[in-house]
CSV table of C-alpha atoms and ligand atoms in Angstrom, one decimal:
chain,number,residue,atom,x,y,z
R,1,MET,CA,211.9,-10.3,90.6
R,2,THR,CA,211.6,-6.8,89.1
R,3,LEU,CA,214.3,-4.3,89.8
R,4,PRO,CA,213.6,-0.6,89.6
R,5,GLN,CA,214.3,0.8,86.1
R,6,ARG,CA,215.7,4.0,87.3
R,7,VAL,CA,217.7,4.7,90.5
R,8,HIS,CA,218.3,8.1,92.2
R,9,LEU,CA,221.8,8.5,93.7
R,10,THR,CA,222.6,11.2,96.3
R,11,GLU,CA,226.3,11.9,96.2
R,12,VAL,CA,227.6,12.3,99.8
R,13,GLY,CA,231.3,12.3,99.3
R,14,PRO,CA,231.9,16.0,100.0
R,15,ARG,CA,230.1,15.6,103.3
R,16,ASP,CA,230.2,12.1,104.7
R,17,GLY,CA,233.4,11.5,102.8
R,18,LEU,CA,235.4,14.6,103.8
R,19,GLN,CA,234.0,15.0,107.3
R,20,ASN,CA,236.2,12.1,108.4
R,21,GLU,CA,239.5,13.5,107.1
R,22,GLN,CA,241.9,14.4,109.8
R,23,GLN,CA,243.8,17.0,107.8
R,24,PRO,CA,241.9,20.2,106.9
R,25,VAL,CA,240.8,20.0,103.2
R,26,PRO,CA,241.0,23.4,101.6
R,27,VAL,CA,237.7,25.0,100.4
R,28,ASP,CA,239.2,25.1,96.8
R,29,ILE,CA,239.4,21.3,96.9
R,30,LYS,CA,236.0,20.8,98.3
R,31,VAL,CA,234.5,23.1,95.7
R,32,GLY,CA,236.6,21.4,93.0
R,33,LEU,CA,235.2,18.0,94.0
R,34,CYS,CA,231.6,19.3,94.0
R,35,GLU,CA,232.2,20.8,90.5
R,36,ARG,CA,233.5,17.5,89.1
R,37,LEU,CA,230.6,15.6,90.6
R,38,LEU,CA,228.0,18.0,89.2
R,39,ALA,CA,229.7,17.9,85.8
R,40,ALA,CA,229.4,14.0,85.9
R,41,GLY,CA,225.7,14.3,86.2
R,42,VAL,CA,225.1,14.2,90.0
R,43,ARG,CA,221.7,15.8,90.6
R,44,GLN,CA,221.6,15.6,94.4
R,45,LEU,CA,224.7,16.6,96.2
R,46,GLU,CA,225.3,16.6,99.9
R,47,ALA,CA,227.8,19.4,99.9
R,48,THR,CA,228.6,20.0,103.6
R,49,SER,CA,227.3,20.1,107.2
R,50,PHE,CA,226.2,23.0,109.3
R,51,VAL,CA,227.2,21.3,112.5
R,52,SER,CA,229.2,22.5,115.5
R,53,PRO,CA,232.8,23.1,114.4
R,54,LYS,CA,233.8,22.0,117.9
R,55,TRP,CA,232.4,18.6,117.0
R,56,VAL,CA,233.4,18.3,113.4
R,57,PRO,CA,236.2,20.8,112.6
R,58,GLN,CA,236.4,19.7,109.0
R,59,MET,CA,233.0,21.1,108.3
R,60,ALA,CA,233.7,24.5,109.8
R,61,ASP,CA,233.9,26.1,106.3
R,62,ALA,CA,230.4,25.1,105.3
R,63,ALA,CA,229.3,28.6,104.4
R,64,GLN,CA,232.4,29.2,102.3
R,65,VAL,CA,231.9,25.9,100.4
R,66,MET,CA,228.2,26.6,99.8
R,67,ALA,CA,229.0,30.1,98.6
R,68,ARG,CA,231.1,28.7,95.8
R,69,VAL,CA,229.3,25.4,94.8
R,70,PRO,CA,227.7,26.1,91.4
R,71,ARG,CA,223.9,26.2,91.2
R,72,LEU,CA,222.7,24.2,88.2
R,73,PRO,CA,219.1,23.7,87.1
R,74,GLY,CA,217.6,20.5,88.5
R,75,VAL,CA,220.3,20.1,91.1
R,76,THR,CA,219.4,19.7,94.8
R,77,LEU,CA,222.2,20.9,97.2
R,78,SER,CA,221.8,19.2,100.6
R,79,VAL,CA,223.4,20.0,103.9
R,80,LEU,CA,223.3,18.4,107.3
R,81,THR,CA,221.5,20.4,110.0
R,82,PRO,CA,221.4,19.0,113.6
R,83,ASN,CA,219.5,22.0,115.1
R,84,ILE,CA,218.0,25.4,114.3
R,85,LYS,CA,221.4,27.1,114.3
R,86,GLY,CA,222.4,24.7,111.6
R,87,PHE,CA,219.2,25.4,109.7
R,88,GLU,CA,219.9,29.1,109.8
R,89,GLY,CA,223.3,28.5,108.2
R,90,ALA,CA,221.7,26.3,105.6
R,91,LEU,CA,219.0,28.9,104.7
R,92,ALA,CA,221.5,31.7,104.5
R,93,ALA,CA,223.7,29.5,102.3
R,94,GLY,CA,220.9,28.8,99.8
R,95,ALA,CA,220.7,25.0,100.4
R,96,HIS,CA,217.7,23.3,98.7
R,97,GLU,CA,217.5,20.4,101.2
R,98,VAL,CA,218.3,19.9,104.9
R,99,VAL,CA,219.2,16.6,106.4
R,100,ILE,CA,218.2,15.9,110.0
R,101,PHE,CA,220.0,13.0,111.4
R,102,GLY,CA,218.8,10.8,114.2
R,103,SER,CA,219.7,7.4,115.5
R,104,ALA,CA,218.1,4.0,116.2
R,105,SER,CA,220.1,3.6,119.3
R,106,GLU,CA,220.2,5.8,122.4
R,107,ALA,CA,223.9,5.3,122.8
R,108,PHE,CA,224.8,6.5,119.4
R,109,SER,CA,222.4,9.4,119.6
R,110,HIS,CA,224.2,10.7,122.7
R,111,ARG,CA,227.7,10.2,121.1
R,112,ASN,CA,226.8,11.8,117.8
R,113,ILE,CA,224.5,14.6,118.7
R,114,ASN,CA,224.7,14.8,122.5
R,115,CYS,CA,221.1,14.1,123.3
R,116,SER,CA,218.5,11.3,123.6
R,117,ILE,CA,216.4,10.1,120.6
R,118,ALA,CA,213.3,11.8,122.0
R,119,GLU,CA,215.3,15.1,122.6
R,120,SER,CA,216.7,14.9,119.0
R,121,ILE,CA,213.2,14.7,117.6
R,122,GLU,CA,212.1,17.8,119.5
R,123,ARG,CA,215.3,19.5,118.3
R,124,PHE,CA,214.5,18.5,114.7
R,125,ARG,CA,210.8,19.6,114.8
R,126,PRO,CA,211.5,23.3,114.4
R,127,VAL,CA,214.1,22.6,111.8
R,128,ALA,CA,211.7,20.6,109.7
R,129,GLN,CA,208.9,23.2,110.2
R,130,ALA,CA,211.2,26.1,109.2
R,131,ALA,CA,212.6,24.2,106.2
R,132,GLN,CA,209.1,23.3,105.0
R,133,ALA,CA,208.0,27.0,105.4
R,134,ALA,CA,211.0,28.0,103.4
R,135,GLY,CA,210.1,25.5,100.6
R,136,MET,CA,213.1,23.3,101.3
R,137,ARG,CA,213.1,19.6,101.1
R,138,VAL,CA,213.6,17.7,104.3
R,139,ARG,CA,215.5,14.4,104.4
R,140,ALA,CA,216.2,12.4,107.5
R,141,ALA,CA,218.8,9.8,108.3
R,142,VAL,CA,218.4,7.0,110.7
R,143,SER,CA,221.9,6.0,111.9
R,144,VAL,CA,223.0,2.6,113.2
R,145,ALA,CA,219.9,0.9,111.8
R,146,PHE,CA,221.8,-2.4,111.4
R,147,GLY,CA,224.0,-2.3,114.4
R,148,CYS,CA,225.5,0.2,116.9
R,149,PRO,CA,229.2,0.5,117.9
R,150,TYR,CA,228.1,1.2,121.5
R,151,GLN,CA,224.9,-0.9,122.0
R,152,GLY,CA,225.5,-3.8,119.6
R,153,GLU,CA,222.4,-5.2,118.1
R,154,VAL,CA,219.6,-2.8,117.1
R,155,PRO,CA,216.1,-4.2,117.1
R,156,ILE,CA,214.1,-3.6,113.9
R,157,ALA,CA,211.3,-2.1,116.1
R,158,SER,CA,213.7,0.7,117.1
R,159,VAL,CA,214.4,1.5,113.5
R,160,VAL,CA,210.7,1.5,112.7
R,161,ASP,CA,210.0,3.7,115.7
R,162,VAL,CA,212.4,6.4,114.5
R,163,VAL,CA,211.1,6.2,110.9
R,164,GLU,CA,207.6,6.8,112.3
R,165,ARG,CA,208.8,9.8,114.2
R,166,PHE,CA,210.5,11.3,111.1
R,167,ARG,CA,207.5,10.5,109.0
R,168,ASP,CA,205.4,12.5,111.6
R,169,LEU,CA,207.7,15.5,111.1
R,170,GLY,CA,206.7,15.4,107.4
R,171,CYS,CA,210.1,14.3,106.0
R,172,ASP,CA,210.2,14.0,102.2
R,173,GLU,CA,212.7,11.2,102.3
R,174,ILE,CA,214.1,8.9,105.1
R,175,GLY,CA,217.5,7.2,104.7
R,176,ILE,CA,218.2,4.0,106.6
R,177,ALA,CA,221.8,4.0,107.4
R,178,ASP,CA,224.3,1.3,108.1
R,179,THR,CA,226.8,3.6,109.9
R,180,ILE,CA,229.3,0.8,110.8
R,181,GLY,CA,228.7,-1.4,107.8
R,182,THR,CA,227.7,-4.6,109.7
R,183,GLY,CA,224.4,-5.3,107.9
R,184,THR,CA,224.1,-8.3,105.6
R,185,ALA,CA,221.7,-8.8,102.8
R,186,GLU,CA,218.7,-10.6,104.4
R,187,HIS,CA,218.9,-8.3,107.5
R,188,VAL,CA,218.9,-5.3,105.1
R,189,LYS,CA,215.8,-6.6,103.4
R,190,ARG,CA,213.9,-7.2,106.6
R,191,VAL,CA,214.7,-3.7,108.0
R,192,LEU,CA,213.7,-2.0,104.7
R,193,GLU,CA,210.5,-4.1,104.4
R,194,ALA,CA,209.6,-3.1,107.9
R,195,ALA,CA,210.3,0.6,107.3
R,196,ALA,CA,208.3,0.4,104.1
R,197,ARG,CA,205.2,-0.7,106.1
R,198,VAL,CA,205.2,2.7,107.8
R,199,PHE,CA,206.7,5.0,105.2
R,200,PRO,CA,206.4,5.0,101.3
R,201,LEU,CA,209.0,2.7,99.7
R,202,ASP,CA,209.7,5.2,96.9
R,203,ARG,CA,210.8,7.8,99.5
R,204,LEU,CA,213.1,5.4,101.5
R,205,SER,CA,216.8,5.4,100.7
R,206,GLY,CA,219.7,3.2,101.6
R,207,HIS,CA,223.0,4.5,103.1
R,208,PHE,CA,225.6,1.8,103.4
R,209,HIS,CA,229.0,2.1,104.8
R,210,ASP,CA,231.4,-0.6,103.6
R,211,THR,CA,233.4,-1.5,106.7
R,212,TYR,CA,232.6,-5.3,106.3
R,213,GLY,CA,232.6,-5.3,102.5
R,214,GLN,CA,228.8,-5.8,102.4
R,215,ALA,CA,227.8,-2.4,101.0
R,216,ILE,CA,227.4,-3.3,97.3
R,217,THR,CA,225.5,-6.5,98.2
R,218,ASN,CA,223.3,-4.5,100.5
R,219,VAL,CA,222.5,-2.1,97.6
R,220,TYR,CA,221.5,-5.1,95.5
R,221,ALA,CA,219.4,-6.5,98.3
R,222,SER,CA,217.7,-3.1,98.7
R,223,LEU,CA,216.9,-3.0,94.9
R,224,GLN,CA,215.3,-6.4,95.3
R,225,VAL,CA,212.8,-5.0,97.8
R,226,GLY,CA,212.2,-2.0,95.5
R,227,VAL,CA,214.3,0.7,97.1
R,228,ALA,CA,215.5,3.0,94.3
R,229,ARG,CA,217.3,5.7,96.2
R,230,PHE,CA,220.8,5.4,97.6
R,231,ASP,CA,223.5,7.6,99.1
R,232,THR,CA,226.9,6.9,97.6
R,233,SER,CA,230.3,8.4,98.1
R,234,ILE,CA,232.9,9.2,95.5
R,235,ALA,CA,236.0,6.9,95.8
R,236,GLY,CA,234.3,5.3,98.8
R,237,LEU,CA,235.3,8.1,101.1
R,238,GLY,CA,233.8,8.5,104.4
R,239,GLY,CA,232.9,7.5,107.9
R,240,CYS,CA,231.5,9.1,111.0
R,241,PRO,CA,233.8,10.7,113.5
R,242,TYR,CA,231.5,9.3,116.2
R,243,ALA,CA,231.7,5.7,114.9
R,244,LYS,CA,235.4,4.9,115.2
R,245,GLY,CA,236.8,2.4,112.8
R,246,ALA,CA,233.8,2.7,110.4
R,247,THR,CA,235.1,3.1,106.9
R,248,GLY,CA,233.6,4.9,103.9
R,249,ASN,CA,230.3,4.7,102.2
R,250,VAL,CA,229.7,2.4,99.3
R,251,ALA,CA,231.7,3.9,96.4
R,252,SER,CA,229.7,5.8,93.8
R,253,GLU,CA,231.7,4.3,91.0
R,254,ASP,CA,231.0,0.7,92.3
R,255,VAL,CA,227.3,1.4,92.5
R,256,LEU,CA,227.3,2.9,89.0
R,257,TYR,CA,229.1,-0.1,87.6
R,258,LEU,CA,226.5,-2.4,89.2
R,259,LEU,CA,223.6,-0.3,88.0
R,260,ASN,CA,225.0,0.1,84.5
R,261,GLY,CA,225.4,-3.7,84.3
R,262,LEU,CA,221.8,-4.1,85.4
R,263,GLY,CA,220.7,-1.7,82.7
R,264,ILE,CA,219.3,0.7,85.4
R,265,GLU,CA,219.4,4.4,84.6
R,266,THR,CA,220.9,7.0,86.9
R,267,GLY,CA,221.8,9.9,84.6
R,268,ILE,CA,225.4,9.9,85.9
R,269,ASP,CA,228.4,9.3,83.8
R,270,LEU,CA,230.7,6.6,85.2
R,271,ASP,CA,233.8,7.7,83.4
R,272,ALA,CA,233.5,11.2,84.7
R,273,MET,CA,233.0,9.8,88.2
R,274,VAL,CA,236.1,7.6,87.9
R,275,GLU,CA,238.1,10.7,87.1
R,276,ALA,CA,236.6,12.6,90.0
R,277,GLY,CA,237.4,9.7,92.3
R,278,GLN,CA,241.0,9.5,91.1
R,279,TRP,CA,241.4,13.2,91.4
R,280,ILE,CA,240.2,13.5,95.1
R,281,SER,CA,242.2,10.3,96.0
R,282,ALA,CA,245.3,11.9,94.5
R,283,PHE,CA,244.8,15.0,96.5
R,284,LEU,CA,244.3,12.9,99.7
R,285,GLY,CA,247.4,11.0,98.9
R,286,ARG,CA,245.9,7.5,98.9
R,287,LYS,CA,244.4,5.0,96.6
R,288,SER,CA,240.7,5.2,96.0
R,289,MET,CA,238.5,2.7,97.9
R,290,SER,CA,236.5,2.1,94.7
R,291,ARG,CA,237.4,-1.2,93.2
R,292,ALA,CA,235.6,-0.4,89.9
R,293,GLY,CA,237.1,3.1,89.9
R,294,ASN,CA,240.6,1.8,90.2
R,295,ALA,CA,240.1,-1.0,87.6
R,296,LEU,CA,238.6,1.4,85.1
R,297,ALA,CA,241.3,4.0,85.7
R,298,ALA,CA,244.0,1.3,85.2
R,299,ARG,CA,242.3,0.1,82.0
R,300,ARG,CA,242.2,3.7,80.7
R,301,GLN,CA,245.8,4.2,81.5
R,302,SER,CA,246.9,1.0,79.7
R,303,LEU,CA,244.8,1.8,76.7
R,304,ALA,CA,246.4,5.3,76.5
R,305,GLN,CA,249.9,3.7,76.8
R,306,ALA,CA,249.1,1.2,74.0
R,307,ALA,CA,247.9,4.1,71.8
R,308,ALA,CA,251.0,6.2,72.5
G,401,HMG,P1,226.2,20.4,122.0
G,401,HMG,O1,227.7,20.6,122.4
G,401,HMG,O2,225.3,19.7,122.9
G,401,HMG,O3,225.5,21.8,121.5
G,401,HMG,O4,226.3,19.7,120.6
G,401,HMG,P2,225.4,23.2,122.1
G,401,HMG,O5,224.1,23.7,121.7
G,401,HMG,O6,225.7,23.2,123.6
G,401,HMG,O7,226.5,24.0,121.3
G,401,HMG,C1,227.9,23.8,121.6
G,401,HMG,C2,228.7,24.8,120.7
G,401,HMG,O8,228.5,24.5,119.3
G,401,HMG,C3,228.2,26.3,120.9
G,401,HMG,O9,229.3,27.1,120.7
G,401,HMG,C4,227.2,26.4,119.8
G,401,HMG,O10,227.0,27.8,119.3
G,401,HMG,C5,227.9,25.6,118.7
G,401,HMG,P3,230.0,28.0,121.9
G,401,HMG,O11,228.8,28.8,122.4
G,401,HMG,O12,230.5,26.9,122.9
G,401,HMG,O13,231.1,28.7,121.2
G,401,HMG,N1,226.9,25.1,117.7
G,401,HMG,C6,227.0,25.2,116.4
G,401,HMG,N2,227.8,25.8,115.6
G,401,HMG,C7,227.6,25.8,114.3
G,401,HMG,N3,226.5,25.1,113.7
G,401,HMG,C8,225.7,24.5,114.5
G,401,HMG,C9,225.9,24.5,115.9
G,401,HMG,N4,225.2,24.0,116.9
G,401,HMG,C10,225.8,24.3,118.0
G,401,HMG,N5,224.7,23.8,113.9
G,401,HMG,C11,225.4,19.3,118.4
G,401,HMG,C12,225.1,19.3,119.9
G,401,HMG,C13,224.2,18.7,117.7
G,401,HMG,C14,225.5,20.8,117.9
G,401,HMG,C15,226.7,18.6,118.1
G,401,HMG,O14,226.7,17.3,118.8
G,401,HMG,C16,227.0,18.4,116.7
G,401,HMG,O15,227.3,19.3,115.9
G,401,HMG,N6,227.0,17.1,116.2
G,401,HMG,C17,227.3,16.8,114.8
G,401,HMG,C18,228.0,15.5,114.7
G,401,HMG,C19,228.2,15.2,113.3
G,401,HMG,O16,228.3,16.0,112.4
G,401,HMG,N7,228.4,13.8,113.0
G,401,HMG,C20,228.6,13.4,111.7
G,401,HMG,C21,227.4,13.5,110.8
G,401,HMG,S1,226.2,12.3,111.1
G,401,HMG,C22,226.7,11.0,110.1
G,401,HMG,O17,227.8,11.0,109.6
G,401,HMG,C23,225.8,9.8,109.9
G,401,HMG,C24,225.2,9.8,108.5
G,401,HMG,O18,226.2,9.7,107.5
G,401,HMG,C25,224.3,8.5,108.4
G,401,HMG,C26,225.1,7.3,108.9
G,401,HMG,O19,226.1,6.9,108.3
G,401,HMG,O20,224.7,6.8,110.0
G,401,HMG,C27,224.3,11.0,108.2
G,402,MG,MG1,227.2,8.0,106.9
């Protein structure tokens, strides 16, 4: 079995992570988090969402955040855009990539973006066209690909159907998302293999929430089928406001620890990410969800005490 030699990580903490926070997080903190992630070597950063503030109040400051996130050479700043209004915000804010987000179940599509799957594709079509015309990258996310909180099981054929629709919109990358974290390793392999029959494997990515503790295993299972792109979230922050009870994404620090152990390059510095994860967790007033992050931070602290 040959694993990829290099893996591309998209950091989604400032978006998927913070969107789920009940208390408003100040713009200064959001920007401070983005700065720390970029300084650690993150090269694709999902900074915020241009969605309806009535639906996700935490993302209402998208334009202010984007105005202050540093632009660095080689860095792609991504934002979620559910419709053309969101795209206009993204364009004005100077985003490099838009993320259109659909669903493999009708029920989740209605709950998350208030329309059917077919309607969502028609809503995304002008977004994709406008983004392509503006030279922006277009990424798509297929939610609830491994199980839906409203429908239950999701057939693989439904995932493949949405992947084909996004492919036909000319998406550069398609993320297969385990929104509620119920997927297990062999299921993940089957879904990704099926998706790879209709869309290039090197442009597929995995997005795994960790609700059932399976996310890191699911990353490894994905590597085994050749997937080399993943969304990860600093300190394991995250969830979807329309998937109640779902916890955060797989923690960036945990994925980096795994990849470093496998000798797989990412270009991201684990120590700097641990610091960023501890920093945002301290602000939020709770322990980081990253096991590797907490272990490395504790080790650093005990080494510092021993040296003092
Ligand atoms: P709607 O209510 O059907 O839309 O919502 P509407 O067109 O009737 O608009 C309602 C109001 O929102 C209007 O304001 C619009 O102007 C405004 P009013 O006239 O009443 O004052 N509005 C907007 N404002 C700012 N930016 C916009 C925008 N669009 C409308 N882009 C809509 C439909 C899609 C807008 C709504 O359902 C929505 O924003 N949903 C987003 C939900 C969301 O962000 N969910 C979390 C992100 S997805 C996720 O986390 C999953 C992912 O991580 C992968 C995974 O894990 O599965 C990606
Ligand atoms: Mg998500």
